mmCIF file of C-alpha atoms in Angstrom:
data_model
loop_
_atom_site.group_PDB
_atom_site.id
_atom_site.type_symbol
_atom_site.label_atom_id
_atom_site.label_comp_id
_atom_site.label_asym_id
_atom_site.label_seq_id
_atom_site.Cartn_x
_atom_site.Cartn_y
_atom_site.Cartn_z
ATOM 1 C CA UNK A 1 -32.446 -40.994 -27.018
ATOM 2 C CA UNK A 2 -31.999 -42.377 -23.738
ATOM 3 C CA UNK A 3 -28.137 -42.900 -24.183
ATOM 4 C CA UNK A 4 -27.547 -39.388 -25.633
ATOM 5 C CA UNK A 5 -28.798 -37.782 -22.734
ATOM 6 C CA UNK A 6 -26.462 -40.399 -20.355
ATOM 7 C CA UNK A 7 -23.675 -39.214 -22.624
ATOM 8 C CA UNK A 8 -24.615 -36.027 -21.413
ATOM 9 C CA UNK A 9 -24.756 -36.252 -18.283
ATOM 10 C CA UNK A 10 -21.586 -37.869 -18.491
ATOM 11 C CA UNK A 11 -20.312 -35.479 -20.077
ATOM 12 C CA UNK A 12 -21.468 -32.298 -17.322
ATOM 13 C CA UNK A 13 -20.211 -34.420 -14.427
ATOM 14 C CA UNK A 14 -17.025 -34.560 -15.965
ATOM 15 C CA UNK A 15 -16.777 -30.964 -16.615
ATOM 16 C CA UNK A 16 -17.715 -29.838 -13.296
ATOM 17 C CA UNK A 17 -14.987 -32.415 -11.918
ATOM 18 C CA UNK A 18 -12.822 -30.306 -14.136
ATOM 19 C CA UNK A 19 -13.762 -27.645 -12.748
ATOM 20 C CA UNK A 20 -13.331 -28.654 -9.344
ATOM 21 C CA UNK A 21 -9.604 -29.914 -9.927
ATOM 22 C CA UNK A 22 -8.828 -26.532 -11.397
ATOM 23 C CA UNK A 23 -9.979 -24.614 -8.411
ATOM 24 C CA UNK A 24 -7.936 -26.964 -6.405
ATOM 25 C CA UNK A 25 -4.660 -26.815 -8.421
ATOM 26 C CA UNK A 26 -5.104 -23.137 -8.796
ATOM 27 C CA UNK A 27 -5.620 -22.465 -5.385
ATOM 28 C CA UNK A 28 -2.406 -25.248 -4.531
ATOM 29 C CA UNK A 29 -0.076 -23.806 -6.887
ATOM 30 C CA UNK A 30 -1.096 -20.457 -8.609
ATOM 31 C CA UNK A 31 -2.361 -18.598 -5.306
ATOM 32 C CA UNK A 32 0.658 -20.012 -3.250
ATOM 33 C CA UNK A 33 3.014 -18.221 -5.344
ATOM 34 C CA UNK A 34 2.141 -14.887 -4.422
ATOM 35 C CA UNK A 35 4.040 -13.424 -1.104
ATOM 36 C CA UNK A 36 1.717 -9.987 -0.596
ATOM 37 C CA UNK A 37 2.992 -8.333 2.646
ATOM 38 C CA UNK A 38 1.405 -5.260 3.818
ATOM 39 C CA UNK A 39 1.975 -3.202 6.956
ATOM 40 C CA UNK A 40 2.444 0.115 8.787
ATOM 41 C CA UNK A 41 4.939 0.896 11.026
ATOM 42 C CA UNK A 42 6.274 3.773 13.109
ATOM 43 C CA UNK A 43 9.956 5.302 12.416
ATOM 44 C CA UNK A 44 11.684 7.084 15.233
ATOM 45 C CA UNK A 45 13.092 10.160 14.742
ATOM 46 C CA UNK A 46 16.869 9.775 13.869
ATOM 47 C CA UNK A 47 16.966 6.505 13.233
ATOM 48 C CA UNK A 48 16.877 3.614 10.551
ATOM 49 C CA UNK A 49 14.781 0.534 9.830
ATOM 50 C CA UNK A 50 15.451 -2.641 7.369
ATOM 51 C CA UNK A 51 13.381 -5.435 6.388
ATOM 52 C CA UNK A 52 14.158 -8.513 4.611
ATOM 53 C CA UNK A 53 12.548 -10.416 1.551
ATOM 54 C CA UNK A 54 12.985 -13.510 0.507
ATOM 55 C CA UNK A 55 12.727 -14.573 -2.980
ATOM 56 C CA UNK A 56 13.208 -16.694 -5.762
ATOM 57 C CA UNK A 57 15.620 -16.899 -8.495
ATOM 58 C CA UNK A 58 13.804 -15.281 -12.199
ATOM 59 C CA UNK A 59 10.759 -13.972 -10.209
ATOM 60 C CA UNK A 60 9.522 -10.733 -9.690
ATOM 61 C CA UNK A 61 9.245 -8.551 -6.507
ATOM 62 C CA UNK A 62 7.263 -4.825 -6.439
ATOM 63 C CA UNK A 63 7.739 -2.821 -3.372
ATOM 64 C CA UNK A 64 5.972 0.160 -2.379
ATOM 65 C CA UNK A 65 5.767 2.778 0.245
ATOM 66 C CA UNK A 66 3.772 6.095 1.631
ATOM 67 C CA UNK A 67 4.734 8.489 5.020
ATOM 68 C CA UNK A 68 0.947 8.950 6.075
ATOM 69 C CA UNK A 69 2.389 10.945 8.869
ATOM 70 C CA UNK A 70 4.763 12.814 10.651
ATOM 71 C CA UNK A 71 6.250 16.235 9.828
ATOM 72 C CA UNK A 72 7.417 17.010 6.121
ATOM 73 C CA UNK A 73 5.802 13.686 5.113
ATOM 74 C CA UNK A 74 9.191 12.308 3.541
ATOM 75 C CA UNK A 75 11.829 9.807 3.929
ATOM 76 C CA UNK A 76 14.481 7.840 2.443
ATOM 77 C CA UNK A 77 14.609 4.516 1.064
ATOM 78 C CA UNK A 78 16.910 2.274 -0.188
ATOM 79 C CA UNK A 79 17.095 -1.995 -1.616
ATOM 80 C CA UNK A 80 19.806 -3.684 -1.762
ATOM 81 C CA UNK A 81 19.961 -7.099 -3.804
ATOM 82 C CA UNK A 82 21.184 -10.145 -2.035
ATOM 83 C CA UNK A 83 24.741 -9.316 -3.608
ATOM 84 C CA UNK A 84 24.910 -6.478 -1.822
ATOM 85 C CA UNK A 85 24.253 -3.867 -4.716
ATOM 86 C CA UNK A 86 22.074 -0.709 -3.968
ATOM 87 C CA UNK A 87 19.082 -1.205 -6.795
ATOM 88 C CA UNK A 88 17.136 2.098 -5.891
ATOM 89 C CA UNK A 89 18.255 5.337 -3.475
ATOM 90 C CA UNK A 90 15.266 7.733 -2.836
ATOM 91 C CA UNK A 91 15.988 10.871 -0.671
ATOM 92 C CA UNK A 92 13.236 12.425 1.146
ATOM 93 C CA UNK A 93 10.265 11.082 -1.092
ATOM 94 C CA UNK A 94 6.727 10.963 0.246
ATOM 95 C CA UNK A 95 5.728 7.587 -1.654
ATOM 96 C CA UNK A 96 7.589 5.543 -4.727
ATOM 97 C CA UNK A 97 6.858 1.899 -6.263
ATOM 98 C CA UNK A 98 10.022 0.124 -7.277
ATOM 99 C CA UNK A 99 9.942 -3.244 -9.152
ATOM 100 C CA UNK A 100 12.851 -6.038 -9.092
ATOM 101 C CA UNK A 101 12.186 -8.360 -12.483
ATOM 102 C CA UNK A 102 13.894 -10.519 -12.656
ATOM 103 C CA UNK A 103 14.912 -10.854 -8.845
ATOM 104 C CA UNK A 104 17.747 -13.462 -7.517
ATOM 105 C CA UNK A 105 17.744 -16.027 -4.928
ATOM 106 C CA UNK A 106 18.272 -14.537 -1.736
ATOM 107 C CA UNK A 107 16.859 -11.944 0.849
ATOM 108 C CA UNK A 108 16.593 -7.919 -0.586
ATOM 109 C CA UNK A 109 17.351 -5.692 2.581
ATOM 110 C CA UNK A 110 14.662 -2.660 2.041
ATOM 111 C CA UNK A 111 15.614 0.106 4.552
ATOM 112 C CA UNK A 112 13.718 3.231 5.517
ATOM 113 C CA UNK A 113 15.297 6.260 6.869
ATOM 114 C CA UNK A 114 14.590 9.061 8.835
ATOM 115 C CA UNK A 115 18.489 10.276 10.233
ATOM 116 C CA UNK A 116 17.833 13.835 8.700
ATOM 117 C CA UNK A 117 14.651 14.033 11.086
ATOM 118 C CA UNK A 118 15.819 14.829 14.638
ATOM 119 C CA UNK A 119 12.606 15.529 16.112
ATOM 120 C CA UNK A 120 10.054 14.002 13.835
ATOM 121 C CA UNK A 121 8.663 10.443 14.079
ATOM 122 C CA UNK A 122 7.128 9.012 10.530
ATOM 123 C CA UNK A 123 4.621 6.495 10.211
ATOM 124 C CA UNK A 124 5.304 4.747 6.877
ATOM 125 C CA UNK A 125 2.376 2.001 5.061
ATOM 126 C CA UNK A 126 4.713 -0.653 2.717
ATOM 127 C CA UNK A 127 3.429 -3.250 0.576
ATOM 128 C CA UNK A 128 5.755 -5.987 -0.677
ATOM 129 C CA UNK A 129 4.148 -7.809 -3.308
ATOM 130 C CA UNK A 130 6.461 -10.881 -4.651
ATOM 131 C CA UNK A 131 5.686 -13.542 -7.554
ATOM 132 C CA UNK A 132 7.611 -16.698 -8.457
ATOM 133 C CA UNK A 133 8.187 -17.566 -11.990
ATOM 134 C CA UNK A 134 5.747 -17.862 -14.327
ATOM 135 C CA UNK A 135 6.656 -21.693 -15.254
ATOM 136 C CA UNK A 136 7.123 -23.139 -12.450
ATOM 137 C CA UNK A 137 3.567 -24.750 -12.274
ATOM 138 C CA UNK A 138 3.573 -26.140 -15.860
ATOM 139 C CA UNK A 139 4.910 -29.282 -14.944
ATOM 140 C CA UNK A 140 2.368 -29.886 -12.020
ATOM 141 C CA UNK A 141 -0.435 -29.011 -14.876
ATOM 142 C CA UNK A 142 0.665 -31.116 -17.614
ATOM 143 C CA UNK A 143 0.384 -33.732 -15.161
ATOM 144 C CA UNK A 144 -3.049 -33.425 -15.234
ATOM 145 C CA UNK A 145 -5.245 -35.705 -17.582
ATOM 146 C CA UNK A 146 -6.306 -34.004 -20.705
ATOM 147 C CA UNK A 147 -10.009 -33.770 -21.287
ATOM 148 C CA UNK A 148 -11.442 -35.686 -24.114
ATOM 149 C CA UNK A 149 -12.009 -33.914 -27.404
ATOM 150 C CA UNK A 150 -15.760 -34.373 -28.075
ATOM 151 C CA UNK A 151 -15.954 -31.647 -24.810
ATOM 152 C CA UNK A 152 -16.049 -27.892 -25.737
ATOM 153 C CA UNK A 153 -14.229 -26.865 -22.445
ATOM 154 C CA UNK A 154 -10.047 -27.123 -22.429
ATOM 155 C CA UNK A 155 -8.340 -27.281 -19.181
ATOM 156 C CA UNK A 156 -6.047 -24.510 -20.285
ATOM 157 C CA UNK A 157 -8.815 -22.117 -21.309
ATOM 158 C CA UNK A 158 -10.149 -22.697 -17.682
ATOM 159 C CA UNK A 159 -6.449 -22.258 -15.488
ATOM 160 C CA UNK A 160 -5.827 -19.268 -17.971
ATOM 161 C CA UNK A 161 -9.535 -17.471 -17.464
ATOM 162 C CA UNK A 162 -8.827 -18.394 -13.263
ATOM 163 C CA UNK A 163 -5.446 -16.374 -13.611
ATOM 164 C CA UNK A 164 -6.825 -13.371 -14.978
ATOM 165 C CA UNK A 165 -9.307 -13.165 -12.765
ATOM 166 C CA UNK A 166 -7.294 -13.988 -9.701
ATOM 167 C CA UNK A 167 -4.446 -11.316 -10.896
ATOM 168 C CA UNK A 168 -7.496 -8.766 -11.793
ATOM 169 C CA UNK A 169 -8.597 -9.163 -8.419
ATOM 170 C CA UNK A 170 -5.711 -8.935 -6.945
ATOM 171 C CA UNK A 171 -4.933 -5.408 -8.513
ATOM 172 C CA UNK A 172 -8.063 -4.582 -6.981
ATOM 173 C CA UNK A 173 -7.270 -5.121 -3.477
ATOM 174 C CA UNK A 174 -3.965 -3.552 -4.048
ATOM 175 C CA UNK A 175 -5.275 -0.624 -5.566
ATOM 176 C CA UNK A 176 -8.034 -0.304 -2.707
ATOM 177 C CA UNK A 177 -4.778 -0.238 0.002
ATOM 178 C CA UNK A 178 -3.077 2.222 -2.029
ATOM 179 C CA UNK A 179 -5.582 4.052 -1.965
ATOM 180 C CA UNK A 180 -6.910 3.795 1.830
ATOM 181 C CA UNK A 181 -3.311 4.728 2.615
ATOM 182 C CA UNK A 182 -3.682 8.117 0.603
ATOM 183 C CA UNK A 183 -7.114 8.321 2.403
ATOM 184 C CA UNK A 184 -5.198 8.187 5.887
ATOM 185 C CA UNK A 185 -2.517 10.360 4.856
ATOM 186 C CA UNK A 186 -4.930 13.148 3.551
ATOM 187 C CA UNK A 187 -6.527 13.022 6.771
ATOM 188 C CA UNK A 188 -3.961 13.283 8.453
ATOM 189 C CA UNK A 189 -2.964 16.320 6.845
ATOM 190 C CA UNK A 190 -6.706 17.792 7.195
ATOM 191 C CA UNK A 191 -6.122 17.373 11.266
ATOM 192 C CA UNK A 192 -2.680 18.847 11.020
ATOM 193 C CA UNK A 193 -3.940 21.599 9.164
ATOM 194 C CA UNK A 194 -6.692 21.949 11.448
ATOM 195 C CA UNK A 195 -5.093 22.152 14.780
ATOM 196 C CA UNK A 196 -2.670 25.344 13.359
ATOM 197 C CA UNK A 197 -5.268 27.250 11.690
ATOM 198 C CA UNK A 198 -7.399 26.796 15.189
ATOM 199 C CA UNK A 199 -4.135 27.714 17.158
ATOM 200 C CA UNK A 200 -3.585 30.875 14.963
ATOM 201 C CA UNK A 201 -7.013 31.800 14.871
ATOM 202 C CA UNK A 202 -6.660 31.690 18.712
ATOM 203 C CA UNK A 203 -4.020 33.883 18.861
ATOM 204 C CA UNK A 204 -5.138 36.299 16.350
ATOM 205 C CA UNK A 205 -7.748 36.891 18.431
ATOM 206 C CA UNK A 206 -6.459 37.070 21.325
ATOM 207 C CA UNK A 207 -4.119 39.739 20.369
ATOM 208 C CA UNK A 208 -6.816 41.787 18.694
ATOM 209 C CA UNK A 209 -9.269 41.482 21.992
ATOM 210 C CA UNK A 210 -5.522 42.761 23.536
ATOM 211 C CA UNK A 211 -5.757 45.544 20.945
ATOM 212 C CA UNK A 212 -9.124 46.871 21.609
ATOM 213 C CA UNK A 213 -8.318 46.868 25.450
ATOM 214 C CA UNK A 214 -5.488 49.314 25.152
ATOM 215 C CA UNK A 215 -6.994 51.573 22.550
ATOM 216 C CA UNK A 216 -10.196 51.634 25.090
ATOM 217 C CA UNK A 217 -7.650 52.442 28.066
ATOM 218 C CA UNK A 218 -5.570 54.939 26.346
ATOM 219 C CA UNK A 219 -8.677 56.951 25.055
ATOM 220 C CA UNK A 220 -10.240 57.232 28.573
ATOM 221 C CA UNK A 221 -6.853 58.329 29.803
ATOM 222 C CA UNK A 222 -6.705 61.220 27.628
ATOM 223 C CA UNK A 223 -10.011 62.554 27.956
ATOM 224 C CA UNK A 224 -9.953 61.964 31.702
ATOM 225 C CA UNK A 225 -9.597 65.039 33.511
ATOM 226 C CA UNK A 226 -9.117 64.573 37.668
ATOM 227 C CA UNK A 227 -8.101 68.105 38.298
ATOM 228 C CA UNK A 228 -10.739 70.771 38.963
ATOM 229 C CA UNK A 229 -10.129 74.502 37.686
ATOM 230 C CA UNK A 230 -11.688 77.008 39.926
ATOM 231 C CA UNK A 231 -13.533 80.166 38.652
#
């Protein structure tokens, strides 16, 4: 009795160290290979901005944008592969999501413009979200020692459950940006739409206050009478 339950024991603590060397390659390897950039920038009016991404032969690369201000709420975008090829051409698009899979070694140029805009400034939220290939940690996994077969747990089933819930959780957060970027551009229109109908409604009634003035004056002018008749 005594030595099942050491067995057992044995067998937990080598489990959890399982565990443990999962989290650590995972973390190492699988969480290094994502490249998420995320930012917000402002675009002058007239003018034209590029960024560069680096990446990694046979991996994949998903770039998105939204104009969460600034008149018209468009602009056009462009990427161009390392070779100098023009992948995608948007004109005067609010948002878009474009995906590179495979993508090739080298830096993509991604380019925002606002020429056609001479008085307008835009402020633009992009998300550049690039993964390396999918095989590329296999060899740092197999050198890891297999766990023995009397054990229930595999260290495949574990890395594979840790992906899925690191990618799961990762289209979380992305989706949450997205959609705090929609949030921002909504309320920017809400303010926008605000300060006109407030300006309007201003003038509106200022010209009917106008109105009533002059029909006021004009009536006492007619029935006003300043010469006397004598009988």
């Amino acid at each position: 009795m005594k030595s099942k339950v050491m067995e057992r024991f044995k067998e937990t603590r080598l489990v959890c160290l399982l565990l443990f060397l999962t989290l650590r390659v995972d973390l190492g390897f699988e969480f290094g290979q994502n490249k998420d950039t995320e930012f917000t920038f402002l675009l002058p009016a007239a003018a034209t901005e590029c960024f560069f991404q680096t990446t990694t032969q046979n991996g994949s690369m998903e770039v998105e944008y939204q104009v969460i201000a600034g008149s018209g709420l468009d602009i056009g975008f462009t990427l161009i592969s390392p070779r100098g090829y023009r992948l995608v051409s948007d004109f005067r698009k609010s948002d878009g999501i474009h995906t590179v899979d495979p993508t090739e070694e080298g830096d993509y140029r991604i380019c925002f413009d606002n020429s056609f805009s001479h008085i307008s400034e835009k402020m633009v939220y992009v998300e550049v979200i690039v993964d390396g290939p999918e095989n590329e940690d296999d060899e740092d996994w197999a050198a890891l020692a297999e766990p023995e077969d009397s054990l229930e747990y595999k260290l495949e089933d574990i890395r594979d459950t840790m992906d899925a819930v690191h990618k799961n959780l990762e289209r979380s957060r992305q989706l949450q940006t997205a959609l705090r970027a929609f949030e921002a551009r909504d309320r920017y229109l809400l303010e926008d739409n605000l300060w006109r109908v407030s300006f309007w409604s201003s003038v509106s009634l200022l010209v009917m206050v106008s109105v009533a003035l002059t029909q006021v004056y004009t009536l006492r002018r007619l029935f006003s009478d300043k010469h006397r008749v004598c009988t």
